[in-house]
Amino acid sequence: MASTQQPVQHIEQLQSANPVEVYGALRTIKNAIIGSNAKKAVYYRLQIVPHVSALLAMDDTDVQIRIQATTIVSSLAHKGEEIAQQLAEGAMAPLISQLVPGTDTELMEASERALNALLGYTATQTGVDEQAPLMIPYLLDIISEARSSAQIYEMRVHARVELAVLLLEKLCVTEARQFMVANTGVMDLLVPLLQRGYARLQVATLRAFAALSYENMEISRALATVTHDGRQFPVVVADLARHRDADIRLHASLCLANLSRMRALNEARSAQGVAVTALVGLLRGGEVARLRVIEALGYMCHEDAEIQMAAKNAGAVGDLIAILAEIEGQA
């Protein structure tokens, strides 16, 4: 019985006029739900979502209370689409307002993590269309400030930029939002991040470019003309498709596959060959999910006889037959 009474008491304390009591209740709830789906379910049934949303929406809420409430939002969002959608309706606007330059650094970082978790489930919701124009400038500010910072090579700075880039990626799920992001000049801002030497940031940036260019001929062709240090974007990405890190090779190849499918690599046909070779190599390596590799290879080869032949010459047919035999043997 105590286990039921305590959560009820914690929820009641969230309505207290005493900020110390509110903070204590939030901290207890946060510690209880992190890593526990059962505890998340209990607090969800007790209407934790409208309570934390209300706290975040109030202008005079203390920063430390905001940090606890934001962390709770981030944790709850991982419970599933239903909770994430409800959280997005009540908490997304306050979370975006917490990205404003000059906000407490810890709160900004917590807000980025919460938004990243929410968009993982709700990025396709039409309600996000209203919030995206508010969010994008703050994300670009985070990336711009980090690039000019003397601490750019610090892990914490890289992690913040990585989150901002991943948020941009999650926003680019509709054509309208692809153009909304592309028209900010984000391409020139992101390309230098590909050469920072921090693998997680490189992967995040490649994912953002892949989302930005997917099934979008105009953006793909514009992207193919972007240069950095005298090198065109396809050349930079082709080099990453040869990288020793399998995850970087995969996402570089996915990005090149998008450009290839949109006929944006006519001036850099060699990059197509690099991507095909990388994808076929990944089929054999077992270092990344083979389904994603197969999908990318099929996407690239669709209605393109030259790429089909390149894949065949690289040994893709034999590798795919071997995979089919392996699957059949496991059945």
Short mmCIF file of C-alpha atoms in Angstrom, two decimals:
data_model
loop_
_atom_site.label_atom_id
_atom_site.label_comp_id
_atom_site.label_asym_id
_atom_site.label_seq_id
_atom_site.Cartn_x
_atom_site.Cartn_y
_atom_site.Cartn_z
CA MET A 1 0.00 0.00 0.00
CA ALA A 2 2.87 2.36 0.82
CA SER A 3 4.17 2.08 -2.74
CA THR A 4 0.79 3.42 -3.99
CA GLN A 5 0.41 6.11 -1.37
CA GLN A 6 3.86 7.61 -1.90
CA PRO A 7 3.42 8.45 -5.60
CA VAL A 8 0.05 10.04 -4.82
CA GLN A 9 1.71 12.13 -2.12
CA HIS A 10 4.49 13.19 -4.51
CA ILE A 11 1.94 14.30 -7.11
CA GLU A 12 0.08 16.32 -4.47
CA GLN A 13 3.34 17.99 -3.43
CA LEU A 14 3.79 19.31 -6.97
CA GLN A 15 0.89 21.67 -6.28
CA SER A 16 2.51 23.08 -3.13
CA ALA A 17 3.25 26.80 -2.85
CA ASN A 18 6.59 25.87 -1.27
CA PRO A 19 9.25 25.58 -4.03
CA VAL A 20 11.47 23.43 -1.79
CA GLU A 21 8.67 20.89 -1.46
CA VAL A 22 8.00 20.95 -5.22
CA TYR A 23 11.68 20.47 -5.98
CA GLY A 24 11.94 17.55 -3.54
CA ALA A 25 8.90 15.82 -5.04
CA LEU A 26 10.21 16.25 -8.58
CA ARG A 27 13.64 14.92 -7.64
CA THR A 28 12.08 11.88 -5.98
CA ILE A 29 9.85 11.20 -9.00
CA LYS A 30 12.78 11.63 -11.38
CA ASN A 31 14.93 9.16 -9.47
CA ALA A 32 12.04 6.69 -9.33
CA ILE A 33 11.11 6.66 -13.02
CA ILE A 34 14.52 6.68 -14.68
CA GLY A 35 15.06 3.15 -15.94
CA SER A 36 11.70 1.88 -14.63
CA ASN A 37 8.78 1.52 -17.03
CA ALA A 38 6.61 0.29 -14.18
CA LYS A 39 7.17 3.49 -12.16
CA LYS A 40 6.60 5.60 -15.28
CA ALA A 41 3.26 3.86 -15.76
CA VAL A 42 2.26 4.54 -12.14
CA TYR A 43 3.03 8.25 -12.34
CA TYR A 44 1.45 8.53 -15.79
CA ARG A 45 -1.82 7.17 -14.40
CA LEU A 46 -1.56 9.77 -11.62
CA GLN A 47 -1.45 12.57 -14.22
CA ILE A 48 2.22 13.50 -13.92
CA VAL A 49 2.20 14.87 -17.48
CA PRO A 50 -0.12 17.88 -16.96
CA HIS A 51 1.64 18.67 -13.68
CA VAL A 52 5.16 18.90 -15.14
CA SER A 53 3.81 20.66 -18.25
CA ALA A 54 2.16 23.28 -16.03
CA LEU A 55 5.37 23.83 -14.05
CA LEU A 56 7.35 24.35 -17.26
CA ALA A 57 4.74 26.71 -18.69
CA MET A 58 4.86 29.12 -15.71
CA ASP A 59 7.18 32.08 -16.22
CA ASP A 60 8.32 32.26 -12.59
CA THR A 61 9.30 28.59 -12.11
CA ASP A 62 12.72 28.25 -10.47
CA VAL A 63 15.57 27.03 -12.68
CA GLN A 64 16.32 24.01 -10.48
CA ILE A 65 12.65 23.00 -10.58
CA ARG A 66 12.71 23.39 -14.37
CA ILE A 67 15.75 21.12 -14.64
CA GLN A 68 14.04 18.37 -12.64
CA ALA A 69 10.76 18.71 -14.56
CA THR A 70 12.57 18.72 -17.92
CA THR A 71 14.51 15.58 -17.00
CA ILE A 72 11.21 13.90 -16.08
CA VAL A 73 9.79 14.84 -19.50
CA SER A 74 12.86 13.33 -21.18
CA SER A 75 12.53 10.08 -19.24
CA LEU A 76 8.77 9.76 -19.71
CA ALA A 77 9.05 10.37 -23.47
CA HIS A 78 10.94 7.11 -23.84
CA LYS A 79 7.91 5.22 -22.54
CA GLY A 80 6.19 5.37 -25.91
CA GLU A 81 4.27 7.35 -28.49
CA GLU A 82 1.12 7.95 -26.42
CA ILE A 83 2.96 9.62 -23.55
CA ALA A 84 5.33 11.45 -25.91
CA GLN A 85 2.42 12.93 -27.84
CA GLN A 86 0.73 14.17 -24.67
CA LEU A 87 4.01 15.63 -23.44
CA ALA A 88 4.60 17.33 -26.78
CA GLU A 89 1.22 19.04 -26.64
CA GLY A 90 1.87 20.56 -23.22
CA ALA A 91 5.64 20.78 -22.85
CA MET A 92 7.21 21.31 -26.27
CA ALA A 93 6.72 25.10 -26.40
CA PRO A 94 8.17 25.65 -22.88
CA LEU A 95 11.10 23.35 -23.71
CA ILE A 96 11.89 25.35 -26.83
CA SER A 97 11.77 28.60 -24.82
CA GLN A 98 14.44 27.08 -22.55
CA LEU A 99 16.88 27.03 -25.50
CA VAL A 100 17.02 30.83 -25.58
CA PRO A 101 20.64 32.09 -25.40
CA GLY A 102 21.53 33.12 -21.86
CA THR A 103 19.50 30.29 -20.29
CA ASP A 104 21.20 28.23 -17.59
CA THR A 105 23.53 25.78 -19.39
CA GLU A 106 22.34 22.72 -17.49
CA LEU A 107 18.72 23.60 -18.27
CA MET A 108 19.49 24.12 -21.96
CA GLU A 109 21.19 20.73 -22.18
CA ALA A 110 18.31 19.02 -20.38
CA SER A 111 15.86 20.72 -22.77
CA GLU A 112 17.78 19.50 -25.82
CA ARG A 113 17.70 15.93 -24.50
CA ALA A 114 13.97 16.17 -23.77
CA LEU A 115 13.17 17.57 -27.22
CA ASN A 116 15.29 14.87 -28.85
CA ALA A 117 13.33 12.19 -26.96
CA LEU A 118 9.96 13.77 -27.83
CA LEU A 119 10.73 14.18 -31.52
CA GLY A 120 11.76 10.55 -31.68
CA TYR A 121 8.06 9.74 -31.41
CA THR A 122 6.25 12.90 -32.51
CA ALA A 123 8.34 14.39 -35.34
CA THR A 124 5.65 13.60 -37.91
CA GLN A 125 2.85 15.22 -35.89
CA THR A 126 1.39 18.33 -37.49
CA GLY A 127 1.71 20.20 -34.19
CA VAL A 128 5.48 20.13 -34.61
CA ASP A 129 5.08 22.25 -37.77
CA GLU A 130 4.05 25.17 -35.57
CA GLN A 131 7.01 24.74 -33.21
CA ALA A 132 9.73 24.04 -35.80
CA PRO A 133 10.23 27.70 -36.87
CA LEU A 134 10.77 28.60 -33.20
CA MET A 135 13.18 25.75 -32.55
CA ILE A 136 15.43 25.94 -35.61
CA PRO A 137 17.09 29.35 -34.86
CA TYR A 138 18.06 28.21 -31.37
CA LEU A 139 19.57 24.99 -32.71
CA LEU A 140 21.58 26.94 -35.27
CA ASP A 141 22.78 29.30 -32.53
CA ILE A 142 24.05 26.33 -30.49
CA ILE A 143 26.00 25.02 -33.50
CA SER A 144 27.34 28.46 -34.47
CA GLU A 145 28.47 29.34 -30.95
CA ALA A 146 30.22 26.00 -30.52
CA ARG A 147 32.10 26.41 -33.80
CA SER A 148 33.53 29.73 -32.65
CA SER A 149 34.28 28.52 -29.12
CA ALA A 150 37.83 27.92 -27.95
CA GLN A 151 36.45 24.77 -26.30
CA ILE A 152 35.18 23.23 -29.56
CA TYR A 153 37.28 20.11 -29.02
CA GLU A 154 35.86 19.44 -25.57
CA MET A 155 33.62 16.38 -25.36
CA ARG A 156 30.80 18.28 -23.66
CA VAL A 157 30.68 20.89 -26.43
CA HIS A 158 30.66 18.16 -29.06
CA ALA A 159 27.81 16.42 -27.25
CA ARG A 160 25.68 19.59 -27.23
CA VAL A 161 26.26 20.20 -30.92
CA GLU A 162 25.51 16.54 -31.65
CA LEU A 163 22.12 16.86 -29.95
CA ALA A 164 21.31 20.06 -31.83
CA VAL A 165 22.18 18.38 -35.14
CA LEU A 166 20.09 15.31 -34.28
CA LEU A 167 17.14 17.60 -33.54
CA LEU A 168 17.52 19.19 -36.98
CA GLU A 169 17.55 15.70 -38.48
CA LYS A 170 14.31 14.75 -36.72
CA LEU A 171 12.61 17.91 -37.97
CA CYS A 172 13.33 17.08 -41.63
CA VAL A 173 10.58 14.48 -42.03
CA THR A 174 8.39 16.53 -44.38
CA GLU A 175 9.28 18.39 -47.55
CA ALA A 176 8.11 21.70 -46.08
CA ARG A 177 10.41 21.31 -43.10
CA GLN A 178 13.31 20.20 -45.29
CA PHE A 179 13.07 23.52 -47.11
CA MET A 180 12.52 25.39 -43.84
CA VAL A 181 15.82 24.01 -42.51
CA ALA A 182 17.72 24.27 -45.81
CA ASN A 183 16.78 27.93 -46.30
CA THR A 184 18.58 28.92 -43.09
CA GLY A 185 22.02 28.34 -44.63
CA VAL A 186 22.44 25.20 -42.54
CA MET A 187 24.40 23.35 -45.24
CA ASP A 188 27.43 25.64 -45.00
CA LEU A 189 27.15 25.53 -41.21
CA LEU A 190 27.14 21.73 -40.96
CA VAL A 191 29.69 20.65 -43.57
CA PRO A 192 32.74 21.65 -41.43
CA LEU A 193 31.42 19.38 -38.65
CA LEU A 194 32.09 16.38 -40.88
CA GLN A 195 35.80 16.98 -40.44
CA ARG A 196 35.90 17.54 -36.69
CA GLY A 197 37.21 14.04 -36.02
CA TYR A 198 34.54 13.25 -33.40
CA ALA A 199 32.75 10.13 -34.67
CA ARG A 200 29.38 10.66 -32.97
CA LEU A 201 29.14 14.23 -34.28
CA GLN A 202 30.15 13.10 -37.76
CA VAL A 203 27.43 10.43 -37.76
CA ALA A 204 24.83 12.90 -36.47
CA THR A 205 25.77 15.39 -39.20
CA LEU A 206 25.60 12.74 -41.93
CA ARG A 207 22.18 11.70 -40.63
CA ALA A 208 21.03 15.32 -40.80
CA PHE A 209 22.22 15.65 -44.40
CA ALA A 210 20.53 12.36 -45.32
CA ALA A 211 17.23 13.55 -43.81
CA LEU A 212 17.57 16.94 -45.48
CA SER A 213 18.16 15.46 -48.95
CA TYR A 214 15.86 12.42 -48.86
CA GLU A 215 13.58 12.37 -51.92
CA ASN A 216 14.24 16.10 -52.43
CA MET A 217 15.87 16.80 -55.78
CA GLU A 218 16.22 20.57 -55.31
CA ILE A 219 17.99 20.29 -51.96
CA SER A 220 20.10 17.32 -53.12
CA ARG A 221 21.39 19.26 -56.11
CA ALA A 222 22.08 22.33 -54.00
CA LEU A 223 23.93 20.20 -51.47
CA ALA A 224 26.11 18.64 -54.18
CA THR A 225 27.48 22.12 -55.00
CA VAL A 226 28.44 23.06 -51.42
CA THR A 227 32.19 23.32 -50.88
CA HIS A 228 34.44 23.38 -47.83
CA ASP A 229 38.16 24.12 -47.97
CA GLY A 230 37.96 23.88 -51.76
CA ARG A 231 36.38 20.40 -51.75
CA GLN A 232 32.85 19.65 -52.89
CA PHE A 233 30.40 18.03 -50.50
CA PRO A 234 30.22 14.69 -52.39
CA VAL A 235 34.00 14.38 -52.24
CA VAL A 236 34.04 15.05 -48.49
CA VAL A 237 31.33 12.45 -47.91
CA ALA A 238 32.98 9.92 -50.25
CA ASP A 239 36.11 10.13 -48.08
CA LEU A 240 33.94 9.34 -45.04
CA ALA A 241 32.47 6.34 -46.90
CA ARG A 242 36.02 4.92 -46.75
CA HIS A 243 36.38 5.65 -43.02
CA ARG A 244 37.59 2.94 -40.65
CA ASP A 245 34.48 3.42 -38.47
CA ALA A 246 31.65 1.25 -39.87
CA ASP A 247 28.90 3.57 -38.61
CA ILE A 248 30.46 6.55 -40.39
CA ARG A 249 30.85 4.48 -43.57
CA LEU A 250 27.18 3.48 -43.40
CA HIS A 251 25.77 6.98 -42.90
CA ALA A 252 28.10 8.51 -45.48
CA SER A 253 26.90 5.88 -47.96
CA LEU A 254 23.24 6.56 -47.06
CA CYS A 255 23.81 10.25 -47.75
CA LEU A 256 25.45 9.53 -51.11
CA ALA A 257 22.63 7.11 -51.95
CA ASN A 258 20.11 9.93 -51.51
CA LEU A 259 22.09 12.26 -53.77
CA SER A 260 22.56 9.52 -56.34
CA ARG A 261 18.86 8.69 -56.46
CA MET A 262 18.05 12.37 -57.02
CA ARG A 263 20.59 12.47 -59.89
CA ALA A 264 22.66 15.03 -57.98
CA LEU A 265 26.02 13.30 -58.50
CA ASN A 266 26.40 13.73 -62.25
CA GLU A 267 29.49 15.86 -61.65
CA ALA A 268 30.86 13.44 -59.04
CA ARG A 269 30.06 9.99 -60.42
CA SER A 270 33.08 8.50 -58.67
CA ALA A 271 31.35 9.12 -55.34
CA GLN A 272 28.63 6.69 -56.41
CA GLY A 273 31.20 3.97 -56.92
CA VAL A 274 32.67 4.65 -53.50
CA ALA A 275 29.22 4.36 -51.88
CA VAL A 276 28.44 1.08 -53.68
CA THR A 277 31.78 -0.42 -52.65
CA ALA A 278 31.26 0.72 -49.04
CA LEU A 279 27.74 -0.72 -48.86
CA VAL A 280 28.79 -4.08 -50.31
CA GLY A 281 31.67 -4.18 -47.85
CA LEU A 282 29.26 -3.49 -44.98
CA LEU A 283 27.12 -6.45 -46.10
CA ARG A 284 30.06 -8.70 -45.29
CA GLY A 285 31.34 -7.00 -42.17
CA GLY A 286 28.44 -7.58 -39.79
CA GLU A 287 29.35 -4.36 -37.93
CA VAL A 288 26.06 -2.58 -38.69
CA ALA A 289 22.47 -3.67 -39.25
CA ARG A 290 22.48 -5.45 -42.62
CA LEU A 291 18.85 -4.57 -43.31
CA ARG A 292 19.72 -0.87 -43.50
CA VAL A 293 22.62 -1.66 -45.84
CA ILE A 294 20.42 -3.78 -48.11
CA GLU A 295 17.73 -1.08 -48.22
CA ALA A 296 20.31 1.59 -49.11
CA LEU A 297 21.86 -0.57 -51.81
CA GLY A 298 18.45 -1.33 -53.31
CA TYR A 299 17.48 2.33 -53.15
CA MET A 300 20.66 3.31 -54.97
CA CYS A 301 20.36 0.64 -57.65
CA HIS A 302 16.72 1.36 -58.50
CA GLU A 303 16.38 2.07 -62.24
CA ASP A 304 20.09 2.81 -62.63
CA ALA A 305 21.82 0.22 -64.81
CA GLU A 306 25.29 1.67 -64.20
CA ILE A 307 24.99 1.41 -60.42
CA GLN A 308 23.40 -2.02 -60.71
CA MET A 309 26.44 -3.21 -62.67
CA ALA A 310 28.81 -1.59 -60.17
CA ALA A 311 27.06 -3.43 -57.32
CA LYS A 312 27.21 -6.71 -59.25
CA ASN A 313 30.92 -6.24 -59.98
CA ALA A 314 31.55 -5.50 -56.30
CA GLY A 315 30.10 -8.90 -55.41
CA ALA A 316 26.70 -7.81 -54.10
CA VAL A 317 24.77 -10.63 -55.81
CA GLY A 318 26.77 -13.39 -54.15
CA ASP A 319 26.61 -11.66 -50.78
CA LEU A 320 22.83 -11.23 -50.98
CA ILE A 321 22.35 -14.87 -51.98
CA ALA A 322 24.48 -15.90 -49.01
CA ILE A 323 22.33 -13.76 -46.70
CA LEU A 324 19.15 -15.36 -48.07
CA ALA A 325 20.64 -18.82 -47.52
CA GLU A 326 21.57 -17.85 -43.97
CA ILE A 327 18.03 -16.62 -43.26
CA GLU A 328 16.52 -19.75 -44.76
CA GLY A 329 18.79 -21.91 -42.64
CA GLN A 330 17.58 -20.15 -39.49
CA ALA A 331 13.90 -20.64 -40.36
#
